[in-house]
Coordinates of C-alpha atoms and ligand atoms in Angstrom, one line a residue:
M1 CA -42.3 87.9 49.4
K2 CA -41.5 86.1 45.4
N3 CA -39.3 84.0 46.5
H4 CA -41.5 82.9 49.3
S5 CA -44.4 82.7 46.9
I6 CA -42.2 80.0 45.6
L7 CA -41.5 78.1 48.1
I8 CA -45.3 78.1 49.3
I9 CA -46.3 76.3 45.8
V10 CA -43.0 74.1 46.2
L11 CA -44.4 72.8 49.7
L12 CA -47.9 72.7 48.7
L13 CA -46.9 70.3 46.2
L14 CA -44.4 68.3 47.6
N15 CA -47.7 67.9 50.8
C16 CA -49.7 66.5 47.5
H17 CA -47.2 64.2 46.3
L18 CA -46.1 62.6 49.6
S19 CA -50.1 62.3 50.7
A20 CA -50.5 60.1 47.3
Q21 CA -48.0 58.5 48.1
K22 CA -49.5 57.6 51.8
T23 CA -53.1 56.8 49.3
D24 CA -51.0 54.9 47.6
A25 CA -49.5 53.1 50.8
D26 CA -53.2 53.3 52.8
K27 CA -54.7 50.9 49.1
V28 CA -51.4 48.6 49.0
N29 CA -51.9 47.6 52.8
R30 CA -55.8 47.7 52.0
L31 CA -55.7 45.2 49.8
Q32 CA -52.8 42.8 51.0
W33 CA -55.0 40.5 51.2
F34 CA -57.1 40.6 48.2
Q35 CA -54.0 39.7 46.7
D36 CA -52.2 37.1 48.5
A37 CA -56.4 35.3 48.3
K38 CA -56.4 34.0 45.1
L39 CA -59.1 32.0 44.8
G40 CA -62.7 33.4 46.3
I41 CA -66.2 31.4 45.5
F42 CA -69.1 33.9 44.1
I43 CA -73.2 32.9 45.5
H44 CA -76.1 34.3 43.3
W45 CA -78.7 33.2 45.8
G46 CA -82.0 34.7 44.9
I47 CA -85.4 33.9 44.0
Y48 CA -84.6 33.4 40.3
A49 CA -84.1 29.9 41.6
V50 CA -87.2 28.8 42.5
N51 CA -87.8 28.6 38.2
G52 CA -84.5 28.5 37.5
I53 CA -84.7 31.1 35.2
D54 CA -81.8 34.3 34.6
E55 CA -81.3 36.5 38.3
S56 CA -83.4 39.8 37.1
W57 CA -82.5 40.1 33.5
S58 CA -85.1 37.6 33.0
F59 CA -88.5 39.9 33.5
F60 CA -86.0 43.7 32.5
N61 CA -85.5 41.2 28.8
G62 CA -89.2 40.1 28.6
Y63 CA -89.3 36.6 29.2
I64 CA -91.3 36.1 31.4
S65 CA -93.9 39.3 32.8
Y66 CA -92.8 41.0 36.0
E67 CA -95.6 39.6 37.9
D68 CA -94.6 35.9 37.2
Y69 CA -91.2 36.6 38.0
M70 CA -92.6 38.0 42.0
K71 CA -94.2 34.8 41.9
Q72 CA -91.1 33.3 42.4
L73 CA -91.3 35.3 46.5
N74 CA -93.8 32.2 47.5
G75 CA -91.4 29.9 46.9
Y76 CA -88.6 31.1 48.4
T77 CA -88.0 28.4 51.1
A78 CA -84.5 28.1 52.1
A79 CA -85.8 25.2 53.9
N80 CA -82.4 23.2 53.8
Y81 CA -80.0 26.2 54.3
Q82 CA -76.9 24.8 56.0
P83 CA -74.9 28.0 56.1
E84 CA -72.3 26.3 58.4
E85 CA -71.8 23.7 55.5
W86 CA -71.8 26.5 52.8
A87 CA -68.6 28.1 54.8
K88 CA -67.2 25.0 55.5
L89 CA -67.4 23.5 51.7
I90 CA -65.8 27.3 51.0
K91 CA -63.4 26.6 53.2
A92 CA -62.3 23.5 51.9
S93 CA -61.9 24.6 48.2
G94 CA -59.4 26.9 49.3
A95 CA -60.9 29.3 48.6
K96 CA -60.2 33.0 51.6
Y97 CA -63.3 34.8 50.9
A98 CA -66.8 34.6 49.5
V99 CA -68.8 37.1 48.0
L100 CA -72.7 36.6 48.8
T101 CA -75.8 38.4 46.6
S102 CA -77.4 40.6 49.4
K103 CA -80.0 42.5 46.6
H104 CA -79.7 41.7 42.9
H105 CA -81.4 44.4 40.3
D106 CA -84.7 42.5 41.3
G107 CA -84.5 44.9 44.4
V108 CA -85.2 41.3 46.1
A109 CA -83.0 42.7 49.7
L110 CA -82.0 38.9 51.1
W111 CA -82.0 40.7 55.1
D112 CA -85.0 42.7 57.0
S113 CA -84.3 46.3 55.5
Q114 CA -85.9 49.3 56.7
W115 CA -86.0 50.9 53.5
G116 CA -89.0 49.3 51.8
D117 CA -90.3 45.8 52.5
L118 CA -88.9 43.9 49.6
N119 CA -87.3 41.2 50.9
V120 CA -87.0 37.1 51.9
V121 CA -87.8 38.3 56.1
K122 CA -91.6 39.9 54.7
K123 CA -92.3 38.7 51.1
T124 CA -91.0 34.4 51.1
P125 CA -91.8 31.4 53.0
A126 CA -87.9 31.5 54.5
S127 CA -88.9 34.6 56.1
K128 CA -85.4 35.0 57.6
D129 CA -82.3 36.8 57.7
L130 CA -79.8 34.8 55.5
I131 CA -77.1 37.0 55.4
Q132 CA -75.8 37.2 59.6
P133 CA -75.5 33.3 59.6
F134 CA -73.7 32.7 56.6
I135 CA -71.4 35.4 57.5
N136 CA -70.8 34.3 61.0
A137 CA -70.4 30.5 59.3
L138 CA -67.9 32.8 57.2
R139 CA -66.2 33.9 60.1
K140 CA -65.6 31.1 62.1
N141 CA -63.2 29.5 59.4
D142 CA -61.0 32.7 59.0
L143 CA -63.0 33.4 55.3
K144 CA -63.1 37.0 54.4
V145 CA -67.1 38.8 54.0
G146 CA -68.0 39.9 50.8
L147 CA -71.1 41.9 49.9
Y148 CA -72.7 41.8 46.6
Y149 CA -75.1 45.1 46.3
S150 CA -77.3 46.3 42.9
L151 CA -76.7 49.9 42.2
L152 CA -79.6 49.8 40.4
D153 CA -83.4 48.3 41.5
W154 CA -86.0 47.8 38.9
S155 CA -88.4 47.1 40.8
H156 CA -88.2 50.2 43.4
P157 CA -91.0 52.4 42.4
D158 CA -88.4 55.3 42.4
Y159 CA -86.1 54.4 40.3
P160 CA -85.9 55.3 36.4
N161 CA -85.5 51.9 34.9
H162 CA -88.4 49.4 35.3
L163 CA -88.3 46.9 31.8
R164 CA -85.5 47.1 28.8
D165 CA -88.7 48.7 27.0
K166 CA -90.5 51.0 29.6
K167 CA -89.4 53.5 31.6
R168 CA -91.8 54.7 35.0
Y169 CA -90.4 58.6 34.7
E170 CA -87.2 60.5 32.8
N171 CA -85.3 63.6 34.3
D172 CA -88.0 63.7 37.9
P173 CA -85.7 64.9 40.6
V174 CA -87.3 64.4 43.2
R175 CA -87.8 61.0 42.5
W176 CA -84.4 60.1 41.6
N177 CA -83.4 62.1 45.3
R178 CA -85.7 60.0 47.4
F179 CA -84.6 57.0 45.1
V180 CA -81.0 57.8 46.0
E181 CA -82.1 58.1 49.2
F182 CA -83.6 54.6 49.7
N183 CA -79.7 53.2 47.9
L184 CA -77.8 55.2 50.3
G185 CA -79.7 54.5 53.3
Q186 CA -79.7 49.9 52.3
I187 CA -75.5 50.8 51.7
T188 CA -75.6 52.1 55.4
E189 CA -77.1 49.0 56.9
I190 CA -75.2 46.4 55.3
S191 CA -72.5 48.2 55.8
K192 CA -73.4 48.9 59.8
K193 CA -74.9 45.3 60.2
Y194 CA -72.7 42.8 58.7
N195 CA -69.1 45.2 58.4
P196 CA -68.2 43.1 55.1
D197 CA -64.6 43.3 53.9
L198 CA -65.6 43.6 50.5
V199 CA -68.5 45.0 49.0
W200 CA -69.0 44.1 45.8
F201 CA -71.2 46.2 43.6
D202 CA -73.3 46.1 40.6
G203 CA -75.3 47.6 37.4
D204 CA -74.0 50.8 37.6
W205 CA -73.4 51.0 34.3
E206 CA -77.3 52.9 33.9
Q207 CA -76.7 56.0 35.8
S208 CA -73.3 58.4 36.0
A209 CA -70.6 58.5 39.7
E210 CA -72.6 62.2 40.3
Q211 CA -76.3 60.4 39.7
W212 CA -75.3 57.4 42.4
K213 CA -73.5 59.7 44.3
A214 CA -70.1 57.0 43.8
K215 CA -68.3 59.4 46.1
E216 CA -69.7 59.2 49.1
I217 CA -70.8 55.5 49.2
R218 CA -67.0 54.9 49.1
E219 CA -67.0 57.3 52.2
L220 CA -69.5 56.6 53.7
L221 CA -67.8 53.0 53.2
L222 CA -65.0 53.6 54.3
N223 CA -65.6 55.5 56.8
H224 CA -67.2 52.5 59.0
N225 CA -64.7 50.5 58.1
S226 CA -61.1 51.9 57.0
G227 CA -60.1 48.6 55.6
V228 CA -63.3 47.5 53.6
I229 CA -62.7 46.9 49.4
I230 CA -64.7 48.2 47.1
N231 CA -64.5 46.0 43.8
S232 CA -64.8 48.9 40.2
R233 CA -68.3 48.8 39.5
L234 CA -68.7 52.2 41.0
Q235 CA -68.5 54.7 38.5
G236 CA -64.8 55.0 39.3
Y237 CA -64.9 55.2 42.5
G238 CA -63.6 51.4 43.6
D239 CA -60.3 49.4 43.9
Y240 CA -60.5 46.8 41.8
A241 CA -60.9 45.9 38.1
T242 CA -63.8 42.9 37.8
P243 CA -63.3 41.3 34.0
E244 CA -66.8 38.7 33.5
Q245 CA -67.1 35.5 31.9
G246 CA -64.0 36.4 29.3
V247 CA -60.4 35.1 31.2
P248 CA -57.6 37.8 29.9
I249 CA -55.7 36.5 27.4
T250 CA -52.8 39.2 28.5
P251 CA -52.7 40.5 31.9
P252 CA -55.0 43.1 33.2
K253 CA -53.4 46.6 33.5
S254 CA -54.8 46.7 36.9
K255 CA -52.9 45.6 39.4
W256 CA -55.9 44.4 41.4
W257 CA -58.2 42.3 39.7
E258 CA -60.1 39.5 39.4
L259 CA -62.0 37.5 37.4
C260 CA -66.2 36.4 38.1
M261 CA -66.9 33.6 36.5
T262 CA -69.6 30.5 36.1
M263 CA -69.2 27.4 36.8
N264 CA -72.2 26.5 33.5
D265 CA -73.5 29.3 32.0
S266 CA -75.7 31.2 34.5
W267 CA -74.6 33.3 38.1
G268 CA -77.9 31.3 39.8
F269 CA -79.2 28.1 39.8
Q270 CA -80.9 27.3 37.2
H271 CA -81.5 23.1 36.6
N272 CA -81.9 23.1 33.1
D273 CA -78.1 24.6 32.6
R274 CA -75.7 21.5 32.5
D275 CA -73.1 23.1 30.9
Y276 CA -70.7 22.8 33.5
K277 CA -67.1 23.3 32.8
S278 CA -65.2 20.4 34.2
S279 CA -62.2 21.0 37.4
Y280 CA -60.1 19.9 34.8
Q281 CA -60.7 23.6 32.8
I282 CA -61.4 25.8 36.4
I283 CA -58.5 24.9 37.3
N284 CA -56.3 26.2 35.2
I285 CA -58.3 28.9 34.6
L286 CA -57.6 29.4 38.2
V287 CA -54.0 28.4 37.1
D288 CA -54.5 31.8 34.5
C289 CA -55.9 33.8 36.7
I290 CA -52.5 33.6 39.3
S291 CA -49.9 33.9 36.3
M292 CA -51.0 37.0 35.8
G293 CA -51.2 37.7 39.3
G294 CA -55.1 38.5 40.0
N295 CA -58.4 36.4 41.7
L296 CA -60.8 34.2 40.5
L297 CA -64.6 34.6 41.9
L298 CA -66.3 31.5 41.3
D299 CA -69.5 31.5 41.3
I300 CA -72.1 28.7 42.8
G301 CA -76.0 29.2 42.6
P302 CA -77.8 27.5 45.4
T303 CA -81.3 26.1 44.8
A304 CA -84.7 28.0 46.4
D305 CA -84.4 25.0 49.5
G306 CA -80.3 26.7 50.0
T307 CA -79.2 23.1 48.3
I308 CA -75.9 23.6 46.3
P309 CA -76.2 21.7 43.2
S310 CA -74.2 18.1 44.1
E311 CA -72.1 19.2 40.5
Q312 CA -71.3 22.7 42.1
V313 CA -70.1 20.6 45.0
N314 CA -67.7 18.0 43.6
I315 CA -66.3 21.5 41.7
L316 CA -65.5 22.8 44.6
K317 CA -64.7 19.9 46.2
E318 CA -61.6 18.5 43.3
L319 CA -60.3 22.5 43.0
G320 CA -60.0 22.1 46.9
R321 CA -57.7 18.8 46.6
W322 CA -56.1 20.4 43.9
T323 CA -55.2 23.9 45.6
N324 CA -54.8 22.2 49.1
K325 CA -52.0 20.4 47.5
H326 CA -50.5 23.3 45.8
K327 CA -50.9 25.6 48.2
D328 CA -47.7 26.7 48.2
A329 CA -47.8 27.7 44.5
I330 CA -51.4 29.7 44.9
F331 CA -51.9 31.4 48.0
G332 CA -49.2 34.9 48.5
T333 CA -48.0 34.2 45.3
R334 CA -47.4 37.1 42.4
A335 CA -47.5 36.5 38.7
G336 CA -45.2 34.7 36.9
I337 CA -42.4 35.5 34.1
P338 CA -43.4 36.2 30.2
K339 CA -44.1 32.9 28.2
D340 CA -41.3 33.4 26.1
H341 CA -39.0 31.9 29.0
F342 CA -41.7 28.9 29.7
Y343 CA -44.3 27.8 27.4
G344 CA -47.3 27.3 29.8
A345 CA -47.8 29.3 33.5
T346 CA -45.5 30.4 36.2
A347 CA -46.2 32.5 39.1
L348 CA -43.6 33.9 41.5
S349 CA -42.7 33.8 45.4
Q350 CA -43.1 37.2 46.9
N351 CA -39.2 37.3 47.4
R352 CA -39.6 36.5 43.5
E353 CA -36.4 33.5 44.1
I354 CA -39.2 30.4 43.6
L355 CA -40.4 29.9 40.0
Y356 CA -43.4 27.9 39.6
L357 CA -44.5 26.4 37.0
F358 CA -47.4 24.8 36.0
V359 CA -47.6 21.9 34.1
P360 CA -51.2 20.3 32.5
Y361 CA -50.4 17.8 30.5
K362 CA -48.0 14.7 30.3
P363 CA -45.1 16.1 29.0
Q364 CA -43.6 13.7 26.4
G365 CA -39.7 15.4 26.9
P366 CA -38.4 17.1 30.0
I367 CA -39.8 20.2 29.7
V368 CA -38.1 23.8 28.7
L369 CA -36.8 26.5 31.1
K370 CA -35.0 30.1 28.9
G371 CA -33.2 32.6 29.6
I372 CA -33.3 32.2 33.0
K373 CA -29.5 34.6 34.0
N374 CA -30.2 32.7 37.7
T375 CA -27.7 29.2 38.8
I376 CA -30.4 27.0 40.1
N377 CA -30.1 26.1 43.7
R378 CA -33.0 22.9 43.4
I379 CA -36.2 22.1 41.0
W380 CA -38.9 19.6 43.2
V381 CA -42.0 19.0 42.8
V382 CA -44.7 20.8 44.7
G383 CA -47.3 19.0 47.0
N384 CA -44.9 16.1 46.6
G385 CA -41.5 17.1 47.4
T386 CA -39.6 14.7 45.1
K387 CA -36.0 15.6 43.4
L388 CA -36.0 16.0 40.3
E389 CA -33.2 16.4 37.8
W390 CA -31.8 19.2 35.5
D391 CA -29.7 19.1 32.8
I392 CA -28.3 22.8 31.4
K393 CA -27.7 22.1 27.7
M394 CA -26.6 24.7 24.5
K395 CA -25.1 27.2 26.8
A396 CA -22.0 28.8 25.1
Y397 CA -19.2 29.9 27.2
W398 CA -18.8 33.4 25.4
S399 CA -22.8 33.9 25.0
S400 CA -24.6 35.9 27.6
V401 CA -27.3 34.3 26.9
P402 CA -28.5 31.4 29.0
G403 CA -28.2 27.8 28.4
L404 CA -31.6 26.2 28.0
I405 CA -33.0 24.5 31.4
Y406 CA -34.1 20.8 30.7
I407 CA -36.0 19.6 33.6
D408 CA -37.0 16.0 33.8
V409 CA -40.9 15.6 35.1
P410 CA -40.9 11.2 35.9
E411 CA -45.0 10.4 35.3
K412 CA -44.8 9.2 38.4
V413 CA -44.8 12.5 39.7
L414 CA -47.8 14.2 37.9
D415 CA -51.7 15.2 39.6
E416 CA -54.0 13.9 37.9
Q417 CA -55.3 17.4 37.0
V418 CA -52.0 19.9 37.2
T419 CA -48.6 19.4 38.0
V420 CA -46.6 22.3 39.8
I421 CA -43.2 22.3 39.5
A422 CA -40.6 24.3 41.9
V423 CA -37.4 25.9 40.8
L424 CA -35.6 27.4 43.5
L425 CA -33.4 30.3 42.1
K426 CA -30.5 31.4 44.0
G427 CA -31.4 35.3 44.2
P428 CA -34.4 36.8 43.1
I429 CA -35.0 36.3 39.2
E430 CA -33.7 37.7 36.8
L431 CA -34.5 37.3 32.8
Y432 CA -32.4 37.9 29.6
R433 CA -34.2 39.9 27.3
E434 CA -31.9 40.9 24.8
D435 CA -31.0 39.3 21.3
G436 CA -28.0 37.6 21.8
N437 CA -24.5 37.2 20.7
V438 CA -21.8 36.0 18.2
I439 CA -18.5 34.0 19.0
E440 CA -16.5 36.3 17.8
S441 CA -12.6 34.2 18.3
N442 CA -13.6 30.8 18.0
Ligands
GLC1 C1 -73.7 41.4 35.4 C2 -75.2 40.6 35.5 C3 -75.4 40.4 36.7 C4 -75.0 39.4 37.6 C5 -73.2 40.0 37.1 C6 -71.9 39.3 38.3 O1 -74.0 42.7 35.9 O2 -76.0 41.8 35.6 O3 -76.8 39.8 36.4 O4 -74.5 39.2 38.7 O5 -72.4 40.1 36.4 O6 -70.7 39.9 37.9

């Protein structure tokens, strides 16, 4: 009898262990395209583009009254909205997915929701669903579809927080439950209507997982589409981390992550924000993300009529030139090696036999690679094919420390932004991380 119970416990534990392994494997499969994608485009498009002010926060923080903020509804025309062109531009940038704000914290939905009437179809001159045509264009271009959805809604009469210093109510379960029903209703709507590949939640910080019904939200999304990916902003029920603006210094702990970042200092269109990062800076930030195994979700903010500002178009085009030339070193690669071995960013092919070196400068002499135990089979310039010469120095026959690999990079092969060098190794990369040794007989 006793043995029997022990056996049952062991079997139960084994079952738990196996199902945990299965969940992990499912997640790895589900997030495969995301891990390979490296670049996505975030789109903040909403009524805030009319005045060119902070999305939602401008009224929440009291820089404009709620009433005046909402007057922007009248100026949101989408008159020049060309979803096909948007998708083509995104495709040309090299991005593999896009994430569009279906509803920001201001509560203005970009589709004709059955839940409430605060949406662009009912309340703005645009008067049409702005999501569907864009999704169609993305799919036509073989791009994955992401929808941003703000869990908190500062316009909804049953949502407790309204302005930073003003609450509608405190502890009123009836009203809160009504809001939850509304939220689950809208989330179900976007899931069924648009079937996104990725749902990008935001604003989860104002309530707990229990209050949002985060677990139920995750389940309803996965029940409808077992392949859907959910970002982290769902109080612990998401799939991948979303550092914001701050470029990671050391590789984030999460296996899957995505840095979301503005091109200037604003998410939405702001005519007065000219503080653009250069394409050189943005490419190097993308390289940082790639080298640490993550993605960059780079934001654009179209104007109220749907025009993508020329500065943003130019950045996307230059990104496209660079990503297209260097695609082998970008898409589907994995995080590179510690900086001790190369003074810069690196990435590895999935079989770990090609090491990609990113060179964002004009070298004054040969670049150096250290502590690589493998034999090198070949070195070439990505997107150009030129074979490069290398020379190994400091390889003492009695020492286990690998020699210094000096690679000559002639000026002629330099990219105008970031040059990429491929190093083909014999076998998967092996790094020397020990302390070296002293000669014992000479
Ligand atoms: C923040 C802001 C929001 C913006 C988002 C993008 O959460 O609340 O305005 O849309 O970041 O990551």
